[in-house]
PDB file of C-alpha atoms in Angstrom:
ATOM      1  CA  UNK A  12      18.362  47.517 -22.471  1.00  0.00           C
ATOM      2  CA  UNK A  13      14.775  45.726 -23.417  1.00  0.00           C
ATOM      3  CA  UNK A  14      14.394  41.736 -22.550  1.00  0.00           C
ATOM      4  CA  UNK A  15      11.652  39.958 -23.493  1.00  0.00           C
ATOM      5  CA  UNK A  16      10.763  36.112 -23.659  1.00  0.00           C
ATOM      6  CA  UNK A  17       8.033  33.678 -23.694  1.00  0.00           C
ATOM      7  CA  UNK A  18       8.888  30.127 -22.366  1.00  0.00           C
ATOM      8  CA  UNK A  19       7.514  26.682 -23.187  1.00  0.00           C
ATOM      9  CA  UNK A  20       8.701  24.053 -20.545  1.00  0.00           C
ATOM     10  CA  UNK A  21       8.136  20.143 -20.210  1.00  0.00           C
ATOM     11  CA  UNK A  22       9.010  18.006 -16.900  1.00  0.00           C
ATOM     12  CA  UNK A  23       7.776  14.486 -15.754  1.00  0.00           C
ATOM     13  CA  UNK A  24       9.044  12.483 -13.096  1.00  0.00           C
ATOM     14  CA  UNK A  25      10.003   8.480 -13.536  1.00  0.00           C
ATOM     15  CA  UNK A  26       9.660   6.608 -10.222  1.00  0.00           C
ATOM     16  CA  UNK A  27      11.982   4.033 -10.241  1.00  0.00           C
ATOM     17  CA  UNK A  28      11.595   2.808  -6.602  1.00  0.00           C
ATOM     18  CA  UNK A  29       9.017   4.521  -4.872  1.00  0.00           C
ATOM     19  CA  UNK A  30       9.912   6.771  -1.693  1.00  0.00           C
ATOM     20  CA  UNK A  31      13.349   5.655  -2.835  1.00  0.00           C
ATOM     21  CA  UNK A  32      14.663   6.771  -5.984  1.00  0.00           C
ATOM     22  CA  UNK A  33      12.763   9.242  -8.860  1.00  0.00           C
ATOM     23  CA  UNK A  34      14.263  11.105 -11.359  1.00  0.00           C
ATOM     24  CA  UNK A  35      12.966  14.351 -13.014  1.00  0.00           C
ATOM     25  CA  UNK A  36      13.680  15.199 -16.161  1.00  0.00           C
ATOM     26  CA  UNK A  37      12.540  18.682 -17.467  1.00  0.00           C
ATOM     27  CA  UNK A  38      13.294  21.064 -20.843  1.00  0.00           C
ATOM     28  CA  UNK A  39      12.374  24.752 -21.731  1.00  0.00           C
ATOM     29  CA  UNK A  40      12.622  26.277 -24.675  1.00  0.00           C
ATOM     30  CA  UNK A  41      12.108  30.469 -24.352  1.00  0.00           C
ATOM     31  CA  UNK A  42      11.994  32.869 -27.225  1.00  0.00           C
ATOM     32  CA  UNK A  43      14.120  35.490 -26.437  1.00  0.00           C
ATOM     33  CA  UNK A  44      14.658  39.167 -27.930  1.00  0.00           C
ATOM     34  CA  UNK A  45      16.736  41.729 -27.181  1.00  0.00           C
ATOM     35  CA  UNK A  46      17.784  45.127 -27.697  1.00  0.00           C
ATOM     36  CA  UNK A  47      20.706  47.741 -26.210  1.00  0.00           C
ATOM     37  CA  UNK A  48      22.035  50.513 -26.874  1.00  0.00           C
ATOM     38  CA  UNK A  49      26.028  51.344 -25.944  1.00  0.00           C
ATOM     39  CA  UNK A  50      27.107  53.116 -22.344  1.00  0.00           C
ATOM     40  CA  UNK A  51      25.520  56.311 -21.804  1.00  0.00           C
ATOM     41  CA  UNK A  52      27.327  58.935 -19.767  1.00  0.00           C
ATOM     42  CA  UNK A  53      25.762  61.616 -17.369  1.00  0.00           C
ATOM     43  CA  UNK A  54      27.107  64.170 -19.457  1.00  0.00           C
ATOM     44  CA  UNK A  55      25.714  62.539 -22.913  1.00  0.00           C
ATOM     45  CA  UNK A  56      22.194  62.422 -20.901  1.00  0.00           C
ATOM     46  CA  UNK A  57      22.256  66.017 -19.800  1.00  0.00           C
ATOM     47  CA  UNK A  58      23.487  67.288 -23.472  1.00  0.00           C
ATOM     48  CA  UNK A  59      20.143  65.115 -24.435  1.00  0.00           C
ATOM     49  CA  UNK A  60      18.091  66.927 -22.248  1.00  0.00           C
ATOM     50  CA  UNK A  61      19.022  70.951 -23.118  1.00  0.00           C
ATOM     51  CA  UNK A  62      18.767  70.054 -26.917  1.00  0.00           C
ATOM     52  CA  UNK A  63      15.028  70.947 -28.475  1.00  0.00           C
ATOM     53  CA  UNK A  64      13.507  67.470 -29.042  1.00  0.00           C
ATOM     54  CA  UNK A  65      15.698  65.128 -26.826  1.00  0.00           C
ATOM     55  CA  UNK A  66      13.524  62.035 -28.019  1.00  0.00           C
ATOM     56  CA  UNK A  67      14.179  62.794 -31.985  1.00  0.00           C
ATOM     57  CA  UNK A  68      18.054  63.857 -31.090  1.00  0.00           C
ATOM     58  CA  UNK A  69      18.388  60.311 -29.290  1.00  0.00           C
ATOM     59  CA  UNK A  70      17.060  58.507 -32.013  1.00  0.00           C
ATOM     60  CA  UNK A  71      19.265  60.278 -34.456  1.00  0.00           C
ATOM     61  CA  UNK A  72      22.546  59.716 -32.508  1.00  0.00           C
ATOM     62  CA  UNK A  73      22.131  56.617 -30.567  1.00  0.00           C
ATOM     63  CA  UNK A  74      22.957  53.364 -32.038  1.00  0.00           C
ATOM     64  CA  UNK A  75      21.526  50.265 -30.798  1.00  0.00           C
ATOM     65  CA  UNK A  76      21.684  46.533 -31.775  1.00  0.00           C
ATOM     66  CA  UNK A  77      18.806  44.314 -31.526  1.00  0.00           C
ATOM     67  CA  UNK A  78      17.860  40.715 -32.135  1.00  0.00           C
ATOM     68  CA  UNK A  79      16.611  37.281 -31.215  1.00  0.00           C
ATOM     69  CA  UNK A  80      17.492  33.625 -30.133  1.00  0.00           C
ATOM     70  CA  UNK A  81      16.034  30.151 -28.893  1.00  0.00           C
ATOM     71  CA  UNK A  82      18.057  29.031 -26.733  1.00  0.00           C
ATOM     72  CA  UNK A  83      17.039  25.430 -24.778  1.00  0.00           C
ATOM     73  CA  UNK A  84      17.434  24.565 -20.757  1.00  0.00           C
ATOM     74  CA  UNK A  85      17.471  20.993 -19.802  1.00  0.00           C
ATOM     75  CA  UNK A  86      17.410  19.946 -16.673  1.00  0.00           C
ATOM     76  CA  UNK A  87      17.585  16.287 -14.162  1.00  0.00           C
ATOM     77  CA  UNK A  88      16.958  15.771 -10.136  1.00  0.00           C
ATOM     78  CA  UNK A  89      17.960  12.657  -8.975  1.00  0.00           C
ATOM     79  CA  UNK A  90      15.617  12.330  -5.969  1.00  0.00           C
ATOM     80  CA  UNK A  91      17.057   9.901  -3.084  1.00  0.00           C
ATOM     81  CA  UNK A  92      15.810   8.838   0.170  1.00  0.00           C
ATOM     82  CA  UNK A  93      15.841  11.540   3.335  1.00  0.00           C
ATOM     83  CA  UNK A  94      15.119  14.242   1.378  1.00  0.00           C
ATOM     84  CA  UNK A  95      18.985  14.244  -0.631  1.00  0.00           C
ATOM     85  CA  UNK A  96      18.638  15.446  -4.337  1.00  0.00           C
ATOM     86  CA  UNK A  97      21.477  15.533  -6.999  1.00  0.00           C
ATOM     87  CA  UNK A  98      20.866  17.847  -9.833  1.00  0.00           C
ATOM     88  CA  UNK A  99      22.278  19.180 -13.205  1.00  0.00           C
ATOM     89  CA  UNK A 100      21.093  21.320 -15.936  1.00  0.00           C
ATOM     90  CA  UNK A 101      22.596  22.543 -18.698  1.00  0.00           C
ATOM     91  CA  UNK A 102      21.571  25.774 -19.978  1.00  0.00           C
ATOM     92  CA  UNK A 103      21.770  27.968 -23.224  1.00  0.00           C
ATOM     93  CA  UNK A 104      21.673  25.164 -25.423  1.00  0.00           C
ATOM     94  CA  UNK A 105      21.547  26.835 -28.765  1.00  0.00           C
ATOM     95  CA  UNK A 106      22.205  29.788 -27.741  1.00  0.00           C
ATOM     96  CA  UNK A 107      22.900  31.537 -31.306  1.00  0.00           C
ATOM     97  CA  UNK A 108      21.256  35.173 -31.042  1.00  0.00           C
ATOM     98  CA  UNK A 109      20.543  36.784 -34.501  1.00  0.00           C
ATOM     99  CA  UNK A 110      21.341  40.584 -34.649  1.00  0.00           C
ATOM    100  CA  UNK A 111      20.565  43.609 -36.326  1.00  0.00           C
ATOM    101  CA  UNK A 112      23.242  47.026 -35.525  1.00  0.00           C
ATOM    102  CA  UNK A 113      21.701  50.349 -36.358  1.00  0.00           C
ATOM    103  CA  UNK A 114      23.472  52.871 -36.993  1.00  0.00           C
ATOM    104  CA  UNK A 115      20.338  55.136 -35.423  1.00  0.00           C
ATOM    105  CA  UNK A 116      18.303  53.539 -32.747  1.00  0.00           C
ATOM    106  CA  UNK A 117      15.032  55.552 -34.632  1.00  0.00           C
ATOM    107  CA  UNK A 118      15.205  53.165 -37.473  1.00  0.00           C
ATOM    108  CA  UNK A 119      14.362  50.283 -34.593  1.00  0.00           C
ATOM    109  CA  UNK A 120      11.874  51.895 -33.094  1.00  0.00           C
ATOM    110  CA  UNK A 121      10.139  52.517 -36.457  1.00  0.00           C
ATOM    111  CA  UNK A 122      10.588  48.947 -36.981  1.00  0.00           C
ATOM    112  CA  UNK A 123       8.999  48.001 -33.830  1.00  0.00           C
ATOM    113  CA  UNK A 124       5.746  50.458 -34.477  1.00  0.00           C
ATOM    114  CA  UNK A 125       5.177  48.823 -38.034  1.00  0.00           C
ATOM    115  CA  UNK A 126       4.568  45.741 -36.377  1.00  0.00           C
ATOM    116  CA  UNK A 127       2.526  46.905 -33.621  1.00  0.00           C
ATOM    117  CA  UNK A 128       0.833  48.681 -36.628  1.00  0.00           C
ATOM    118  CA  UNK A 129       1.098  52.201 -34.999  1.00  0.00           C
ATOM    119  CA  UNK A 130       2.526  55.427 -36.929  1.00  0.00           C
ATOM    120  CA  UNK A 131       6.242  55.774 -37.254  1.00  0.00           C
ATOM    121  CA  UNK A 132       7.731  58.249 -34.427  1.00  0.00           C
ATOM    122  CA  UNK A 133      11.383  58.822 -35.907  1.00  0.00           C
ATOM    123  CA  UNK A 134      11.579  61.228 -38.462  1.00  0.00           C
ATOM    124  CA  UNK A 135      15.020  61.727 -39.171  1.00  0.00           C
ATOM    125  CA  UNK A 136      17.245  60.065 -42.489  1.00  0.00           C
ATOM    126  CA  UNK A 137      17.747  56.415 -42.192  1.00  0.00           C
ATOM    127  CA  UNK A 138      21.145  55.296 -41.082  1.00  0.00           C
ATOM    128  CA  UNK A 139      22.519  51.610 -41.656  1.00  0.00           C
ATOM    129  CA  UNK A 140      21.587  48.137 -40.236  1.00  0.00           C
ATOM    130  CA  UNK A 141      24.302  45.607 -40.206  1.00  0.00           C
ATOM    131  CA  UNK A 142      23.324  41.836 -39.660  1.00  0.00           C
ATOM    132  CA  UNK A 143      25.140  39.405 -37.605  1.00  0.00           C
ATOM    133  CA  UNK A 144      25.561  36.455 -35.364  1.00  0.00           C
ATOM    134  CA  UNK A 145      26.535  36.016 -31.721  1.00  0.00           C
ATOM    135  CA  UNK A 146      26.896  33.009 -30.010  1.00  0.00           C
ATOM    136  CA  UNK A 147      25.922  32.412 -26.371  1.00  0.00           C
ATOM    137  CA  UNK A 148      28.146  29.513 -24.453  1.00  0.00           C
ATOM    138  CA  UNK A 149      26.242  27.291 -22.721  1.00  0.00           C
ATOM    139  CA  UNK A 150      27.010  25.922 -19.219  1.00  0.00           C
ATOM    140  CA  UNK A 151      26.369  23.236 -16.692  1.00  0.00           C
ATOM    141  CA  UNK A 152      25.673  23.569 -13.370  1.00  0.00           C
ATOM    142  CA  UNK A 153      25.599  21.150 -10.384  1.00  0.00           C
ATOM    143  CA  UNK A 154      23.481  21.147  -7.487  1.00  0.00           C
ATOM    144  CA  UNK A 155      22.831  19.171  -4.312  1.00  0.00           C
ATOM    145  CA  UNK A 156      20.281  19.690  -1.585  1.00  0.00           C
ATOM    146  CA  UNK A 157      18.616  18.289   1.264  1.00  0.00           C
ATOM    147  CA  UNK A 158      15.480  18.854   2.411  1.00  0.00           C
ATOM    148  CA  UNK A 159      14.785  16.365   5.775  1.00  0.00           C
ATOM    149  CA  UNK A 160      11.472  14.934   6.392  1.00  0.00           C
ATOM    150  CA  UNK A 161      10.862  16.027   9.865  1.00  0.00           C
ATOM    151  CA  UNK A 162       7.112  14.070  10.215  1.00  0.00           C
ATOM    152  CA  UNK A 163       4.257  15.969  12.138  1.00  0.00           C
ATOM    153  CA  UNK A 164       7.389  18.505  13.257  1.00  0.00           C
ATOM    154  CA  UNK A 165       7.963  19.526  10.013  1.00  0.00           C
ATOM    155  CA  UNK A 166       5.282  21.947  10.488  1.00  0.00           C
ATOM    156  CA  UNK A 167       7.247  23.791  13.355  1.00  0.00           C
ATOM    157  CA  UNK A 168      10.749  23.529  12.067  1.00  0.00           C
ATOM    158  CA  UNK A 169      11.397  22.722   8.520  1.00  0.00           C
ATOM    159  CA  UNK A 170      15.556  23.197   7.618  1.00  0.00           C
ATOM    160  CA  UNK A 171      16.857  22.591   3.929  1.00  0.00           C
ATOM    161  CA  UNK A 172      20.561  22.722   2.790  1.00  0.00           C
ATOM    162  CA  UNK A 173      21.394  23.769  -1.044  1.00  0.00           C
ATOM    163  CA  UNK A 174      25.136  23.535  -2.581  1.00  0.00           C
ATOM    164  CA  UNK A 175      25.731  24.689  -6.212  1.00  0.00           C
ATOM    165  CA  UNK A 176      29.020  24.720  -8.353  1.00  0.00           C
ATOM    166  CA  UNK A 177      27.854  26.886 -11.657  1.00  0.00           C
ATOM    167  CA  UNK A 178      29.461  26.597 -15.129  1.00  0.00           C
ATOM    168  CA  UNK A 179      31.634  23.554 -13.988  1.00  0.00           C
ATOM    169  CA  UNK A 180      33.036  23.315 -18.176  1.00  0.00           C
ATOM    170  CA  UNK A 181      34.515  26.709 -17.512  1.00  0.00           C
ATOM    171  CA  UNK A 182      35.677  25.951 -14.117  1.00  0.00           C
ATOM    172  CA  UNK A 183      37.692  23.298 -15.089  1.00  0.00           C
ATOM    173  CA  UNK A 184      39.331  25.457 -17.367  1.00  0.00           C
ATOM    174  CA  UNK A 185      40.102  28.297 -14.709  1.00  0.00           C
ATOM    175  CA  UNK A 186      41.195  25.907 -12.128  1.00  0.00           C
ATOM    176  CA  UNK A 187      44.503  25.102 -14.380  1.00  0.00           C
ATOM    177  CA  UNK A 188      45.712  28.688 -13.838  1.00  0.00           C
ATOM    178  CA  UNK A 189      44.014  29.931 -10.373  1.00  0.00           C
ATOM    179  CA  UNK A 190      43.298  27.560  -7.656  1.00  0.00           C
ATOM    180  CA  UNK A 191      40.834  29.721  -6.296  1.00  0.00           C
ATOM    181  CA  UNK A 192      38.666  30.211  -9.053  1.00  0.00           C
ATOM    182  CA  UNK A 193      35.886  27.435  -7.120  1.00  0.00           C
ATOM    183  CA  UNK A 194      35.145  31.201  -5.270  1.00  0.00           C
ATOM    184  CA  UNK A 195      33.520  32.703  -8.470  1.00  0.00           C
ATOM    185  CA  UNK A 196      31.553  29.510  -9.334  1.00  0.00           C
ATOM    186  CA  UNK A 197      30.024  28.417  -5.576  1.00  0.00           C
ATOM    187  CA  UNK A 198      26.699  29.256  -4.394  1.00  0.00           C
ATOM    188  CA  UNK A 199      25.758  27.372  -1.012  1.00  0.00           C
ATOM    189  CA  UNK A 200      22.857  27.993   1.188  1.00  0.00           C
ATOM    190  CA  UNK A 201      20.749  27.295   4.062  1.00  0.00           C
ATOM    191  CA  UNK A 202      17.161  27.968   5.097  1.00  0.00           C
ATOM    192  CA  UNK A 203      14.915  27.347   8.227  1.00  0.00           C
ATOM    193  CA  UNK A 204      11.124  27.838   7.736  1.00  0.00           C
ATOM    194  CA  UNK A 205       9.738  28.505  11.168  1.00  0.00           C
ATOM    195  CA  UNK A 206       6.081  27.756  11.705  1.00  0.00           C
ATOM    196  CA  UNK A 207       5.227  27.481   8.255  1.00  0.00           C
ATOM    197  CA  UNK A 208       5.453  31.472   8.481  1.00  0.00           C
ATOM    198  CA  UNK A 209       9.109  32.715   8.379  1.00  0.00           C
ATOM    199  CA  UNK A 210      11.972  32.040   6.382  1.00  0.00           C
ATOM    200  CA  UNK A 211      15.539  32.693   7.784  1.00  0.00           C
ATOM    201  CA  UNK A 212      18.024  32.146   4.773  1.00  0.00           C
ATOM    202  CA  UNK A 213      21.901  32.754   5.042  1.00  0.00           C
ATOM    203  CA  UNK A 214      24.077  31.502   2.030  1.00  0.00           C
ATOM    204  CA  UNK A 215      27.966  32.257   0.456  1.00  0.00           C
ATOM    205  CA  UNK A 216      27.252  33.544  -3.506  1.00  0.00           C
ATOM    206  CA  UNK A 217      30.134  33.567  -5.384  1.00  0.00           C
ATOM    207  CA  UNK A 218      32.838  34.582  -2.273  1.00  0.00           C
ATOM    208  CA  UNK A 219      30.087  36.686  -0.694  1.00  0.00           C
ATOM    209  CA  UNK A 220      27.919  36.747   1.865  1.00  0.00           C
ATOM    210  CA  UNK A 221      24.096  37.312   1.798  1.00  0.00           C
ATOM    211  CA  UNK A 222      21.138  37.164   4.269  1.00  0.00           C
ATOM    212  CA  UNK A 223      17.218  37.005   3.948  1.00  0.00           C
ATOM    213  CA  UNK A 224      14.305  36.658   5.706  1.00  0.00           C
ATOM    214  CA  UNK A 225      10.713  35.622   4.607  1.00  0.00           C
ATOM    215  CA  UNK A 226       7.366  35.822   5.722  1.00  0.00           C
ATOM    216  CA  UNK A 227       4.261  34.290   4.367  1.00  0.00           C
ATOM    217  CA  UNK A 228       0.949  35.918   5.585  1.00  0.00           C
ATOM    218  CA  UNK A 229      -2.077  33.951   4.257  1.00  0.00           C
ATOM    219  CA  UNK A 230      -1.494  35.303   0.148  1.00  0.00           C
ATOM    220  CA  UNK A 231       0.838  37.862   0.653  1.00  0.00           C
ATOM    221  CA  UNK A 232       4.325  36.550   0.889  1.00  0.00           C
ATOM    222  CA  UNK A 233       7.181  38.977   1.588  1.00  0.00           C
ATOM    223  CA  UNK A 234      11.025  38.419   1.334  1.00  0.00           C
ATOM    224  CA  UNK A 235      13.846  40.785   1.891  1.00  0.00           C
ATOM    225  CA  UNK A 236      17.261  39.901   0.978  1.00  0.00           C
ATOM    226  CA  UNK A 237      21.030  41.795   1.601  1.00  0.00           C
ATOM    227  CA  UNK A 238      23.980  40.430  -0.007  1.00  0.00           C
ATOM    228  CA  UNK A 239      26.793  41.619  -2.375  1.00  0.00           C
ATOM    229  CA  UNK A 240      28.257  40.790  -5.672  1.00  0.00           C
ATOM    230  CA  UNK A 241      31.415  41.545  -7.455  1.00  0.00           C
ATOM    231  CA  UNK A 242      31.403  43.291 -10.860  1.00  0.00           C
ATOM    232  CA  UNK A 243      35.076  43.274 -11.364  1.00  0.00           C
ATOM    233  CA  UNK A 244      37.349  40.646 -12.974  1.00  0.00           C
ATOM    234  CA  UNK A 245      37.962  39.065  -9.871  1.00  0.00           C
ATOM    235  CA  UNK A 246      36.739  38.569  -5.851  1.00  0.00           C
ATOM    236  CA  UNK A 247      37.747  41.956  -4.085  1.00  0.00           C
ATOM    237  CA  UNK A 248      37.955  44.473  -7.437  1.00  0.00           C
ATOM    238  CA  UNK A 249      34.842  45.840  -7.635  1.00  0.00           C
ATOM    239  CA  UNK A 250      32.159  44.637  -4.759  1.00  0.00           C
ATOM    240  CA  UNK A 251      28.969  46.272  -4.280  1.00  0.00           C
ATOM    241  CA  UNK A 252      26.137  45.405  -1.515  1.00  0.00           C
ATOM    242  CA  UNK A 253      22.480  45.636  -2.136  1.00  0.00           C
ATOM    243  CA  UNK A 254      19.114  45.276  -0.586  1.00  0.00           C
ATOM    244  CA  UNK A 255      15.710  43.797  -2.240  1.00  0.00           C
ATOM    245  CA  UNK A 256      12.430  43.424  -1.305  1.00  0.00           C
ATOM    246  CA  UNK A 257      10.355  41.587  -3.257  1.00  0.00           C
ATOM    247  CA  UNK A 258       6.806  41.111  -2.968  1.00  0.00           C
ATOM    248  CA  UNK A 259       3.950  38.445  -4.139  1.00  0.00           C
ATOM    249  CA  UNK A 260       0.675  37.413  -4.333  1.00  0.00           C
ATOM    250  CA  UNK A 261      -0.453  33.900  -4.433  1.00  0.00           C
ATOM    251  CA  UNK A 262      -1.713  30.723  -2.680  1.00  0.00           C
ATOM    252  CA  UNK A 263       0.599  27.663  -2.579  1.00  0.00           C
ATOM    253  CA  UNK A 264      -1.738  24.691  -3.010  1.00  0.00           C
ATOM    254  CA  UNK A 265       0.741  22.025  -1.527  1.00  0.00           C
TER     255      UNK A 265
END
């Protein structure tokens, strides 16, 4: 699977009453394209590999669908007093993706080295490209957090509280038949940043757990995270835990 995108985004802030009540208001449009192939087995890969020119054999065999979309993100914080903050965005506003299915993933790659003007690589008999249309739904989330002003002593200890109910339009719609369907659409969270230096998280994503810690050392900032997601139908069918460590360069000018 290839992703690729380039985003344009506009925010601004209206201060209504200041240190009281501001609102943001924000919008990003990315152009997105894309391009997969279909499941490939271990034993498909390893007949790939024995055969003479696995690359040519791959592109003969393997079909793949490719295509692009624009799809829109807008977004509003309502900003209160204490640090509270009420949010919503909704997100894959026209989210129509136009596609191309061919029949040999070589024609696609040909395609791709015309416009980056470089020499075709496929050499095999062109197969056939189908056009259509998918459609992307788009959702709306809800979020609240609270991030206290501690003073002078927010420099020591600096605490911050996040609660998020994702795709509330289909939620609704679950909630008629399963009660407990708030499970799959509830991320929560909490984070202490110690000494401007370390970041303890712990949050609940989607019925499971997860854990992180952070550190930020002068422009290297490190974070480590373990938690588990579900990629069955429902909570329970299919878990699987995993650990990241991500990190980044940079100076925060705050």
């Amino acid at each position: 699977e290839i992703n690729a995108a380039a985003t344009l985004g506009l925010g601004f802030r209206l201060n209504f009453i200041p240190e009281i009540l501001s609102v943001d208001v924000g919008a990003s449009a990315r152009f997105t394209y894309k391009a997969y192939s279909d499941a490939i087995g271990a034993t498909q890969i390893i007949a790939l590999m024995d055969s003479e020119d696995p690359a040519q054999q791959f592109m003969t065999e393997r079909p793949i669908a490719a295509g692009w979309a624009v799809p829109i993100d807008v977004g509003v914080n309502v900003n209160l007093p204490i640090g509270l903050r009420l949010s919503a965005v909704a997100k894959d506003l026209n989210g129509k993706y136009t596609m191309n299915d061919y029949t040999r993933s070589g024609d696609w790659i040909n395609e791709m080295m015309e416009i980056a003007g470089a020499e075709a690589v496929y050499t095999g008999s062109a197969g056939t490209v189908t056009a259509r249309e998918y459609t992307v739904p788009w959702t709306l989330d809800l979020g609240f957090g609270w991030v206290p002003n501690l003073g002078s002593f927010g420099n020591i200890l600096r605490p911050s509280l996040s609660f998020d109910v994702v795709d509330v339009v289909k939620l609704a719609e679950e909630m008629e038949t399963d009660e407990d369907a708030y499970l799959n659409h509830l991320k929560m969270g909490a984070e202490v940043k110690l000494l401007s230096m370390i970041d303890v998280r712990a949050g609940l994503n989607k019925g499971y757990y997860s854990v992180g810690l952070g550190f930020d050392l002068l422009v290297i900032h490190v974070d480590a995270a373990y938690y588990w997601r579900e990629y069955g139908v429902e909570i329970g069918d299919k878990p699987i835990d995993a650990l990241t460590v991500r990190f980044n360069l940079g100076v925060d000018g705050r």
